């Protein structure tokens, strides 16, 4: 059943209702191209964004038992996420305090002996990071084990997601992600499990993926099927600044789904009901998580920036364990995986084309459309994090 | 029939007759090695040479009809050469004015709808570069399509070759290439067509290829066969400065040809006759075209600099369409292709060895021979373009 | 037969007897991590260490006859080592004095005509480096062959090893390697020949390999077998500063050998006897030779630094020609090759893990153990060569 456009209007979903001040937008231009091409700015982003922000590292289910670990690359840095003997998740810099050897070279595994041993000179640490034993170091005057615990990173937990922060004194987790805290309770996020993962390698800057995710101005041309199931004028943003930015889109038809045939991929997740059955949510948890609760599953992307123009983007699908263990439901669910893999690849192509185009010496900046006003907000977060002033006034003829 | 060396002298072809002042040459040394190794200087070359000079992009025949396009890489930049609805060739920067997406990712093709559409947000441009439609941008106060045409590069046409210039206000094409304008009329260059193309990738600086092309001091050792057909002392330069530098060599025997057996590869091109039957011309149209009209065909190289020590060099053979459509003539013509492919590879090897040698910290500069005086002229053009003063006086013992 | 630990003590082999002052060691920390990560410091190392030090290039046997040559890469530089007509070994920069072309592109070979000809313009040099003939250069006023000999590097010979030094005025060879001069006479090193070579490519800084070679603190964990044959507490250093640093380890049992079964790999080398039968020597001849005379063979590593985090490490085994020509002895000798290949790979892994760990922004420096005091000496040699002051006082809590 088609929803009448006017009805959608009256539901407050039209972009016209968002109170966009087009006069103001008239001088909203993209970031200057050096923000996508300058190695110096990229190094600032690593120091001031990736080493200062809350980064989504993994799901709690990935390290369920004491001793279980996963290594999380953050640029050149490697973080060792481990569940300690008391069941708490610890984040250690993956580097021995003795001479700096990387402690763990595997992507994931389990420390069965409940201690972390350096492969080089056999210094041994407790799972909580304290130095347990350093061979023969006691012979050194003044050496004390308690001076050499593993360097630790901060850990934050929400909805089954494990976040880390490499800063020594980060913004408190609950403060930074406040807009998320009450959200999506009907989904029972901590109870969901990874049903599928797709790994992508892309040749573009990390910001282009977030920007791509937050506007649907490109949808009619790039995503014919997505635009049919969720018309782009049905996009609503409700978080405009800070680390959580985003909103939702509405299905054109009642009982729609993001699948190849536009029907739901599965039963509603846990307690999802009412208006939530009609919405697909799209939130950027800046700078590396794109979170998309659907009525019938949760999709998220974890972005890892490898270079100014290279990212690894892993796309995960969460479902309730009861669905995952139901073979026929999982067969039907393939249609959501197929739909999003197709849609992702459509996005990756244009993001890579944009990265190439931004190399031009002639192009400096371009004008955002009203549909892209939220990108201007994201750009401002980047500038704020870097401590840069807004770029100078710009005219297309200058 | 051998030409008597004295006779060749009297024909003014000996290098001795060129009026080389050997006293003057005594302090002519090569460019300092940093001109082949410094990334900073290479970036200056891109900005001040490749973004300011007339570059040979393609032959007119490669985009014959309205809508036909070819994309031309110039370093990081991509230029979209397209024939517009009125039959004119336009050069656009291959980047959308909206957010900087590269418009076209194919090497060549045709815009059948006679418009250029951005793959990302579907902004549409006329073939002449004017913005035709930008979805929903009219809603923005002050937005006018006429403010957002594609950025354009300048186009120059000569002899069927399409040149582009990325500068906003370049030296006029006819002024820059004046020495070429009256030349080679007997060849009817615009009527010729590409009969064969060989693509080469080389690990050397772009200048080494031009320098290699403009001296035959290396020929006796590197090219035994070429030296037999056209002895190196029969080299004459008649253009010594500016963007067109070069001259010709003469066949040792009447009725010679640059083929494996030293006989002509084909019938003379169009109206070529008289003394022209005895000469092979070698002109550098600085910085990226090496043009070599032979009596029986035209050979040219298009140089694309990819990095300080990497180039792509495509070698083309032009013939009259009547020859191309004649199967037995084309069979004979293979001998010219074979000869030049062999000769090219001999050159590429020594240019790559020179690039490696120039990395030495001990070697600074070396002395040009009398046979290489023209390289000193090319070096001066480079220095002039970069705005550098001539290097300080140099002595081999310093 | 096991050696009684107390007996070993009384033999002066325990590290406790080395007079290590642990009070002093209490503030001995590793070099700051930038010494393994900063491209600027690496460039200083190339200029001030690799271009100023005596480097082991090859064995004399590799260029036995006049005209025989080998090309030795030193970073971007290539050195042409050639035996001249009088039987002397000459080291030339592998670059023509004319325009800088690399003269020789092969790894090794022989100049049968006893002259070195540039592949580009055919300038010809005597094996001793003097310019023999430069085509047509005599026509240039003031050109004299004697002004254009090949640039030469210095050559030093010891024990059959050929060393080169790229500096114009290096520290005299005999002065720099004085601690080696009287050593290992029983081995008759010049008479030995290469019996086997293993080539390794490693992703770590060159200094990590030398540091790895000079301490056995890591042996119990990394090398169970080596630790069984030569317990780490039996390590003695007898050269502590300068270009020759090192010492020896003792076999746990009399009649031991560094093989898979702990028995000798072969008969003693030449005149090796007495206490030498009980020792394995480990000397770093800074910066690129690791020399390890065993009672029954000589092992050495030649380190070539390719980038800040990349080296080529070739491992050679020397034996007396009589052993090499004895098939059954060579069959037994495979056990030494197998043992060292296994042990090398154990070392390479931890060195590569350390290179990765040193990328961390959080780890700055760590404390050396008493077993690693010699590394502090090596670090001081590096700082001295670079002209850097010792790093500031450091505390694990700063």
PDB file of N, CA and C in Angstrom, chain B residues 138-223:
ATOM      1  N   UNK B 138      17.905  24.506  -7.304  1.00  0.00           N
ATOM      2  CA  UNK B 138      17.177  25.776  -7.468  1.00  0.00           C
ATOM      3  C   UNK B 138      16.581  26.229  -6.149  1.00  0.00           C
ATOM      4  N   UNK B 139      16.372  25.285  -5.249  1.00  0.00           N
ATOM      5  CA  UNK B 139      15.804  25.637  -3.948  1.00  0.00           C
ATOM      6  C   UNK B 139      16.779  26.449  -3.101  1.00  0.00           C
ATOM      7  N   UNK B 140      18.010  26.494  -3.532  1.00  0.00           N
ATOM      8  CA  UNK B 140      19.013  27.242  -2.784  1.00  0.00           C
ATOM      9  C   UNK B 140      19.027  28.695  -3.243  1.00  0.00           C
ATOM     10  N   UNK B 141      18.930  29.611  -2.306  1.00  0.00           N
ATOM     11  CA  UNK B 141      18.947  31.027  -2.658  1.00  0.00           C
ATOM     12  C   UNK B 141      20.243  31.338  -3.376  1.00  0.00           C
ATOM     13  N   UNK B 142      20.138  31.999  -4.509  1.00  0.00           N
ATOM     14  CA  UNK B 142      21.334  32.484  -5.179  1.00  0.00           C
ATOM     15  C   UNK B 142      22.023  31.476  -6.076  1.00  0.00           C
ATOM     16  N   UNK B 143      21.518  30.240  -6.137  1.00  0.00           N
ATOM     17  CA  UNK B 143      22.183  29.259  -6.991  1.00  0.00           C
ATOM     18  C   UNK B 143      21.793  29.488  -8.454  1.00  0.00           C
ATOM     19  N   UNK B 144      22.795  29.621  -9.321  1.00  0.00           N
ATOM     20  CA  UNK B 144      22.516  29.802 -10.746  1.00  0.00           C
ATOM     21  C   UNK B 144      23.355  28.803 -11.545  1.00  0.00           C
ATOM     22  N   UNK B 145      22.706  28.078 -12.453  1.00  0.00           N
ATOM     23  CA  UNK B 145      23.421  27.092 -13.265  1.00  0.00           C
ATOM     24  C   UNK B 145      24.645  27.701 -13.946  1.00  0.00           C
ATOM     25  N   UNK B 146      24.522  28.953 -14.391  1.00  0.00           N
ATOM     26  CA  UNK B 146      25.617  29.540 -15.180  1.00  0.00           C
ATOM     27  C   UNK B 146      26.885  29.772 -14.350  1.00  0.00           C
ATOM     28  N   UNK B 147      26.763  29.691 -13.030  1.00  0.00           N
ATOM     29  CA  UNK B 147      27.973  29.831 -12.195  1.00  0.00           C
ATOM     30  C   UNK B 147      28.763  28.529 -12.101  1.00  0.00           C
ATOM     31  N   UNK B 148      28.195  27.443 -12.609  1.00  0.00           N
ATOM     32  CA  UNK B 148      28.827  26.136 -12.403  1.00  0.00           C
ATOM     33  C   UNK B 148      29.062  25.344 -13.687  1.00  0.00           C
ATOM     34  N   UNK B 149      29.680  25.972 -14.697  1.00  0.00           N
ATOM     35  CA  UNK B 149      30.070  25.151 -15.854  1.00  0.00           C
ATOM     36  C   UNK B 149      31.263  24.289 -15.457  1.00  0.00           C
ATOM     37  N   UNK B 150      31.518  23.243 -16.222  1.00  0.00           N
ATOM     38  CA  UNK B 150      32.751  22.478 -15.992  1.00  0.00           C
ATOM     39  C   UNK B 150      33.949  23.401 -16.192  1.00  0.00           C
ATOM     40  N   UNK B 151      34.993  23.185 -15.414  1.00  0.00           N
ATOM     41  CA  UNK B 151      36.237  23.922 -15.640  1.00  0.00           C
ATOM     42  C   UNK B 151      36.788  23.490 -16.994  1.00  0.00           C
ATOM     43  N   UNK B 152      37.235  24.458 -17.785  1.00  0.00           N
ATOM     44  CA  UNK B 152      37.694  24.082 -19.115  1.00  0.00           C
ATOM     45  C   UNK B 152      39.190  24.283 -19.275  1.00  0.00           C
ATOM     46  N   UNK B 153      39.777  23.455 -20.123  1.00  0.00           N
ATOM     47  CA  UNK B 153      41.173  23.624 -20.526  1.00  0.00           C
ATOM     48  C   UNK B 153      41.162  24.106 -21.976  1.00  0.00           C
ATOM     49  N   UNK B 154      42.277  24.671 -22.413  1.00  0.00           N
ATOM     50  CA  UNK B 154      42.361  25.190 -23.773  1.00  0.00           C
ATOM     51  C   UNK B 154      42.720  24.078 -24.748  1.00  0.00           C
ATOM     52  N   UNK B 155      42.260  24.243 -25.990  1.00  0.00           N
ATOM     53  CA  UNK B 155      42.488  23.234 -27.026  1.00  0.00           C
ATOM     54  C   UNK B 155      43.207  23.876 -28.207  1.00  0.00           C
ATOM     55  N   UNK B 156      44.178  23.165 -28.757  1.00  0.00           N
ATOM     56  CA  UNK B 156      44.860  23.619 -29.968  1.00  0.00           C
ATOM     57  C   UNK B 156      44.949  22.463 -30.943  1.00  0.00           C
ATOM     58  N   UNK B 157      44.760  22.772 -32.235  1.00  0.00           N
ATOM     59  CA  UNK B 157      44.772  21.710 -33.248  1.00  0.00           C
ATOM     60  C   UNK B 157      45.851  21.979 -34.276  1.00  0.00           C
ATOM     61  N   UNK B 158      46.597  20.951 -34.615  1.00  0.00           N
ATOM     62  CA  UNK B 158      47.591  21.065 -35.689  1.00  0.00           C
ATOM     63  C   UNK B 158      47.860  19.678 -36.260  1.00  0.00           C
ATOM     64  N   UNK B 159      47.761  19.580 -37.553  1.00  0.00           N
ATOM     65  CA  UNK B 159      48.148  18.354 -38.236  1.00  0.00           C
ATOM     66  C   UNK B 159      47.383  17.124 -37.788  1.00  0.00           C
ATOM     67  N   UNK B 160      46.168  17.329 -37.315  1.00  0.00           N
ATOM     68  CA  UNK B 160      45.388  16.180 -36.838  1.00  0.00           C
ATOM     69  C   UNK B 160      45.653  15.854 -35.379  1.00  0.00           C
ATOM     70  N   UNK B 161      46.623  16.553 -34.776  1.00  0.00           N
ATOM     71  CA  UNK B 161      46.904  16.358 -33.356  1.00  0.00           C
ATOM     72  C   UNK B 161      46.045  17.300 -32.525  1.00  0.00           C
ATOM     73  N   UNK B 162      45.558  16.809 -31.379  1.00  0.00           N
ATOM     74  CA  UNK B 162      44.809  17.641 -30.445  1.00  0.00           C
ATOM     75  C   UNK B 162      45.717  17.942 -29.250  1.00  0.00           C
ATOM     76  N   UNK B 163      45.976  19.222 -29.042  1.00  0.00           N
ATOM     77  CA  UNK B 163      46.771  19.653 -27.888  1.00  0.00           C
ATOM     78  C   UNK B 163      45.842  20.276 -26.860  1.00  0.00           C
ATOM     79  N   UNK B 164      46.220  20.150 -25.580  1.00  0.00           N
ATOM     80  CA  UNK B 164      45.476  20.828 -24.515  1.00  0.00           C
ATOM     81  C   UNK B 164      46.457  21.626 -23.665  1.00  0.00           C
ATOM     82  N   UNK B 165      45.914  22.629 -22.997  1.00  0.00           N
ATOM     83  CA  UNK B 165      46.734  23.424 -22.086  1.00  0.00           C
ATOM     84  C   UNK B 165      45.890  23.721 -20.847  1.00  0.00           C
ATOM     85  N   UNK B 166      46.375  23.324 -19.690  1.00  0.00           N
ATOM     86  CA  UNK B 166      45.590  23.409 -18.459  1.00  0.00           C
ATOM     87  C   UNK B 166      45.680  24.782 -17.778  1.00  0.00           C
ATOM     88  N   UNK B 167      46.566  25.641 -18.291  1.00  0.00           N
ATOM     89  CA  UNK B 167      46.713  26.967 -17.684  1.00  0.00           C
ATOM     90  C   UNK B 167      45.465  27.797 -17.934  1.00  0.00           C
ATOM     91  N   UNK B 168      45.197  28.741 -17.036  1.00  0.00           N
ATOM     92  CA  UNK B 168      44.026  29.596 -17.272  1.00  0.00           C
ATOM     93  C   UNK B 168      44.284  30.552 -18.436  1.00  0.00           C
ATOM     94  N   UNK B 169      45.508  31.092 -18.517  1.00  0.00           N
ATOM     95  CA  UNK B 169      45.844  31.974 -19.637  1.00  0.00           C
ATOM     96  C   UNK B 169      47.150  31.526 -20.266  1.00  0.00           C
ATOM     97  N   UNK B 170      47.095  30.531 -21.117  1.00  0.00           N
ATOM     98  CA  UNK B 170      48.333  29.977 -21.689  1.00  0.00           C
ATOM     99  C   UNK B 170      48.923  30.864 -22.786  1.00  0.00           C
ATOM    100  N   UNK B 171      50.197  30.665 -23.077  1.00  0.00           N
ATOM    101  CA  UNK B 171      50.789  31.226 -24.286  1.00  0.00           C
ATOM    102  C   UNK B 171      49.943  30.742 -25.465  1.00  0.00           C
ATOM    103  N   UNK B 172      49.568  31.654 -26.385  1.00  0.00           N
ATOM    104  CA  UNK B 172      48.727  31.197 -27.510  1.00  0.00           C
ATOM    105  C   UNK B 172      49.381  30.032 -28.245  1.00  0.00           C
ATOM    106  N   UNK B 173      48.543  29.078 -28.634  1.00  0.00           N
ATOM    107  CA  UNK B 173      49.004  27.856 -29.286  1.00  0.00           C
ATOM    108  C   UNK B 173      49.860  28.164 -30.512  1.00  0.00           C
ATOM    109  N   UNK B 174      49.383  29.069 -31.387  1.00  0.00           N
ATOM    110  CA  UNK B 174      50.091  29.330 -32.640  1.00  0.00           C
ATOM    111  C   UNK B 174      51.440  29.987 -32.374  1.00  0.00           C
ATOM    112  N   UNK B 175      51.523  30.731 -31.287  1.00  0.00           N
ATOM    113  CA  UNK B 175      52.785  31.378 -30.949  1.00  0.00           C
ATOM    114  C   UNK B 175      53.775  30.337 -30.435  1.00  0.00           C
ATOM    115  N   UNK B 176      53.270  29.463 -29.598  1.00  0.00           N
ATOM    116  CA  UNK B 176      54.148  28.489 -28.951  1.00  0.00           C
ATOM    117  C   UNK B 176      54.679  27.470 -29.952  1.00  0.00           C
ATOM    118  N   UNK B 177      53.830  27.065 -30.881  1.00  0.00           N
ATOM    119  CA  UNK B 177      54.252  26.028 -31.816  1.00  0.00           C
ATOM    120  C   UNK B 177      54.569  26.585 -33.201  1.00  0.00           C
ATOM    121  N   UNK B 178      54.850  27.888 -33.270  1.00  0.00           N
ATOM    122  CA  UNK B 178      55.109  28.546 -34.552  1.00  0.00           C
ATOM    123  C   UNK B 178      56.083  27.763 -35.444  1.00  0.00           C
ATOM    124  N   UNK B 179      57.199  27.257 -34.922  1.00  0.00           N
ATOM    125  CA  UNK B 179      58.158  26.599 -35.822  1.00  0.00           C
ATOM    126  C   UNK B 179      57.581  25.394 -36.546  1.00  0.00           C
ATOM    127  N   UNK B 180      56.491  24.836 -36.001  1.00  0.00           N
ATOM    128  CA  UNK B 180      55.892  23.658 -36.635  1.00  0.00           C
ATOM    129  C   UNK B 180      54.944  24.038 -37.756  1.00  0.00           C
ATOM    130  N   UNK B 181      54.381  25.261 -37.670  1.00  0.00           N
ATOM    131  CA  UNK B 181      53.165  25.532 -38.446  1.00  0.00           C
ATOM    132  C   UNK B 181      53.309  25.287 -39.937  1.00  0.00           C
ATOM    133  N   UNK B 182      54.438  25.760 -40.531  1.00  0.00           N
ATOM    134  CA  UNK B 182      54.559  25.539 -41.966  1.00  0.00           C
ATOM    135  C   UNK B 182      55.121  24.177 -42.337  1.00  0.00           C
ATOM    136  N   UNK B 183      55.556  23.433 -41.349  1.00  0.00           N
ATOM    137  CA  UNK B 183      56.345  22.220 -41.602  1.00  0.00           C
ATOM    138  C   UNK B 183      55.489  21.032 -42.027  1.00  0.00           C
ATOM    139  N   UNK B 184      56.093  20.136 -42.786  1.00  0.00           N
ATOM    140  CA  UNK B 184      55.533  18.822 -43.075  1.00  0.00           C
ATOM    141  C   UNK B 184      54.229  18.871 -43.869  1.00  0.00           C
ATOM    142  N   UNK B 185      54.080  19.937 -44.669  1.00  0.00           N
ATOM    143  CA  UNK B 185      52.831  20.034 -45.431  1.00  0.00           C
ATOM    144  C   UNK B 185      52.709  18.902 -46.440  1.00  0.00           C
ATOM    145  N   UNK B 186      53.871  18.454 -46.967  1.00  0.00           N
ATOM    146  CA  UNK B 186      53.825  17.375 -47.964  1.00  0.00           C
ATOM    147  C   UNK B 186      53.226  16.093 -47.389  1.00  0.00           C
ATOM    148  N   UNK B 187      53.269  15.961 -46.062  1.00  0.00           N
ATOM    149  CA  UNK B 187      52.772  14.720 -45.430  1.00  0.00           C
ATOM    150  C   UNK B 187      51.239  14.700 -45.293  1.00  0.00           C
ATOM    151  N   UNK B 188      50.601  15.879 -45.489  1.00  0.00           N
ATOM    152  CA  UNK B 188      49.129  15.975 -45.279  1.00  0.00           C
ATOM    153  C   UNK B 188      48.754  15.314 -43.941  1.00  0.00           C
ATOM    154  N   UNK B 189      49.412  15.756 -42.888  1.00  0.00           N
ATOM    155  CA  UNK B 189      49.253  15.095 -41.582  1.00  0.00           C
ATOM    156  C   UNK B 189      47.799  14.869 -41.155  1.00  0.00           C
ATOM    157  N   UNK B 190      46.906  15.862 -41.364  1.00  0.00           N
ATOM    158  CA  UNK B 190      45.535  15.640 -40.874  1.00  0.00           C
ATOM    159  C   UNK B 190      44.839  14.447 -41.544  1.00  0.00           C
ATOM    160  N   UNK B 191      45.333  14.066 -42.722  1.00  0.00           N
ATOM    161  CA  UNK B 191      44.679  12.947 -43.431  1.00  0.00           C
ATOM    162  C   UNK B 191      45.158  11.579 -42.946  1.00  0.00           C
ATOM    163  N   UNK B 192      46.252  11.579 -42.221  1.00  0.00           N
ATOM    164  CA  UNK B 192      46.823  10.288 -41.813  1.00  0.00           C
ATOM    165  C   UNK B 192      46.044   9.680 -40.645  1.00  0.00           C
ATOM    166  N   UNK B 193      46.169   8.370 -40.493  1.00  0.00           N
ATOM    167  CA  UNK B 193      45.437   7.656 -39.444  1.00  0.00           C
ATOM    168  C   UNK B 193      46.391   6.727 -38.683  1.00  0.00           C
ATOM    169  N   UNK B 194      46.018   6.426 -37.442  1.00  0.00           N
ATOM    170  CA  UNK B 194      46.844   5.538 -36.612  1.00  0.00           C
ATOM    171  C   UNK B 194      46.788   4.113 -37.168  1.00  0.00           C
ATOM    172  N   UNK B 195      47.964   3.604 -37.553  1.00  0.00           N
ATOM    173  CA  UNK B 195      48.027   2.244 -38.093  1.00  0.00           C
ATOM    174  C   UNK B 195      48.450   1.247 -37.024  1.00  0.00           C
ATOM    175  N   UNK B 196      49.175   1.736 -36.015  1.00  0.00           N
ATOM    176  CA  UNK B 196      49.666   0.832 -34.974  1.00  0.00           C
ATOM    177  C   UNK B 196      50.061   1.626 -33.739  1.00  0.00           C
ATOM    178  N   UNK B 197      49.945   0.993 -32.582  1.00  0.00           N
ATOM    179  CA  UNK B 197      50.305   1.637 -31.312  1.00  0.00           C
ATOM    180  C   UNK B 197      51.052   0.621 -30.448  1.00  0.00           C
ATOM    181  N   UNK B 198      52.155   1.057 -29.831  1.00  0.00           N
ATOM    182  CA  UNK B 198      52.868   0.208 -28.860  1.00  0.00           C
ATOM    183  C   UNK B 198      52.931   0.977 -27.547  1.00  0.00           C
ATOM    184  N   UNK B 199      52.550   0.331 -26.460  1.00  0.00           N
ATOM    185  CA  UNK B 199      52.570   0.996 -25.152  1.00  0.00           C
ATOM    186  C   UNK B 199      53.769   0.529 -24.339  1.00  0.00           C
ATOM    187  N   UNK B 200      54.497   1.488 -23.767  1.00  0.00           N
ATOM    188  CA  UNK B 200      55.658   1.172 -22.946  1.00  0.00           C
ATOM    189  C   UNK B 200      55.520   1.815 -21.573  1.00  0.00           C
ATOM    190  N   UNK B 201      55.976   1.108 -20.539  1.00  0.00           N
ATOM    191  CA  UNK B 201      56.087   1.692 -19.198  1.00  0.00           C
ATOM    192  C   UNK B 201      57.558   1.726 -18.829  1.00  0.00           C
ATOM    193  N   UNK B 202      58.061   2.892 -18.448  1.00  0.00           N
ATOM    194  CA  UNK B 202      59.494   3.039 -18.213  1.00  0.00           C
ATOM    195  C   UNK B 202      59.757   3.582 -16.825  1.00  0.00           C
ATOM    196  N   UNK B 203      60.846   3.123 -16.225  1.00  0.00           N
ATOM    197  CA  UNK B 203      61.265   3.626 -14.923  1.00  0.00           C
ATOM    198  C   UNK B 203      62.343   4.686 -15.083  1.00  0.00           C
ATOM    199  N   UNK B 204      61.945   5.822 -15.661  1.00  0.00           N
ATOM    200  CA  UNK B 204      62.905   6.931 -15.732  1.00  0.00           C
ATOM    201  C   UNK B 204      62.157   8.249 -15.793  1.00  0.00           C
ATOM    202  N   UNK B 205      62.876   9.306 -15.532  1.00  0.00           N
ATOM    203  CA  UNK B 205      62.337  10.656 -15.575  1.00  0.00           C
ATOM    204  C   UNK B 205      61.984  11.035 -17.019  1.00  0.00           C
ATOM    205  N   UNK B 206      60.927  11.835 -17.162  1.00  0.00           N
ATOM    206  CA  UNK B 206      60.454  12.212 -18.494  1.00  0.00           C
ATOM    207  C   UNK B 206      61.513  12.944 -19.314  1.00  0.00           C
ATOM    208  N   UNK B 207      62.377  13.723 -18.666  1.00  0.00           N
ATOM    209  CA  UNK B 207      63.358  14.499 -19.425  1.00  0.00           C
ATOM    210  C   UNK B 207      64.398  13.605 -20.092  1.00  0.00           C
ATOM    211  N   UNK B 208      64.670  12.466 -19.481  1.00  0.00           N
ATOM    212  CA  UNK B 208      65.697  11.573 -20.043  1.00  0.00           C
ATOM    213  C   UNK B 208      65.271  11.032 -21.407  1.00  0.00           C
ATOM    214  N   UNK B 209      63.963  10.869 -21.595  1.00  0.00           N
ATOM    215  CA  UNK B 209      63.463  10.357 -22.874  1.00  0.00           C
ATOM    216  C   UNK B 209      63.604  11.413 -23.972  1.00  0.00           C
ATOM    217  N   UNK B 210      63.318  12.658 -23.611  1.00  0.00           N
ATOM    218  CA  UNK B 210      63.471  13.732 -24.599  1.00  0.00           C
ATOM    219  C   UNK B 210      64.949  13.903 -24.935  1.00  0.00           C
ATOM    220  N   UNK B 211      65.795  13.875 -23.917  1.00  0.00           N
ATOM    221  CA  UNK B 211      67.233  14.018 -24.154  1.00  0.00           C
ATOM    222  C   UNK B 211      67.765  12.853 -24.995  1.00  0.00           C
ATOM    223  N   UNK B 212      67.247  11.685 -24.719  1.00  0.00           N
ATOM    224  CA  UNK B 212      67.658  10.511 -25.501  1.00  0.00           C
ATOM    225  C   UNK B 212      67.293  10.667 -26.966  1.00  0.00           C
ATOM    226  N   UNK B 213      66.142  11.279 -27.180  1.00  0.00           N
ATOM    227  CA  UNK B 213      65.597  11.412 -28.538  1.00  0.00           C
ATOM    228  C   UNK B 213      66.356  12.453 -29.354  1.00  0.00           C
ATOM    229  N   UNK B 214      66.990  13.410 -28.645  1.00  0.00           N
ATOM    230  CA  UNK B 214      67.578  14.544 -29.362  1.00  0.00           C
ATOM    231  C   UNK B 214      69.088  14.442 -29.573  1.00  0.00           C
ATOM    232  N   UNK B 215      69.695  13.323 -29.228  1.00  0.00           N
ATOM    233  CA  UNK B 215      71.121  13.189 -29.571  1.00  0.00           C
ATOM    234  C   UNK B 215      71.359  11.798 -30.128  1.00  0.00           C
ATOM    235  N   UNK B 216      72.321  11.713 -31.044  1.00  0.00           N
ATOM    236  CA  UNK B 216      72.660  10.412 -31.610  1.00  0.00           C
ATOM    237  C   UNK B 216      74.109  10.042 -31.278  1.00  0.00           C
ATOM    238  N   UNK B 217      74.644  10.733 -30.254  1.00  0.00           N
ATOM    239  CA  UNK B 217      75.982  10.383 -29.763  1.00  0.00           C
ATOM    240  C   UNK B 217      75.983   8.931 -29.259  1.00  0.00           C
ATOM    241  N   UNK B 218      74.807   8.499 -28.790  1.00  0.00           N
ATOM    242  CA  UNK B 218      74.712   7.138 -28.255  1.00  0.00           C
ATOM    243  C   UNK B 218      74.470   6.093 -29.348  1.00  0.00           C
ATOM    244  N   UNK B 219      74.174   6.528 -30.557  1.00  0.00           N
ATOM    245  CA  UNK B 219      73.694   5.573 -31.568  1.00  0.00           C
ATOM    246  C   UNK B 219      74.698   4.482 -31.939  1.00  0.00           C
ATOM    247  N   UNK B 220      75.970   4.826 -32.151  1.00  0.00           N
ATOM    248  CA  UNK B 220      76.880   3.745 -32.576  1.00  0.00           C
ATOM    249  C   UNK B 220      76.886   2.573 -31.600  1.00  0.00           C
ATOM    250  N   UNK B 221      76.887   2.873 -30.314  1.00  0.00           N
ATOM    251  CA  UNK B 221      76.945   1.786 -29.341  1.00  0.00           C
ATOM    252  C   UNK B 221      75.602   1.132 -29.079  1.00  0.00           C
ATOM    253  N   UNK B 222      74.529   1.953 -29.056  1.00  0.00           N
ATOM    254  CA  UNK B 222      73.226   1.436 -28.619  1.00  0.00           C
ATOM    255  C   UNK B 222      72.396   0.878 -29.777  1.00  0.00           C
ATOM    256  N   UNK B 223      72.514   1.538 -30.947  1.00  0.00           N
ATOM    257  CA  UNK B 223      71.663   1.167 -32.089  1.00  0.00           C
ATOM    258  C   UNK B 223      72.518   0.799 -33.305  1.00  0.00           C
TER     259      UNK B 223
END
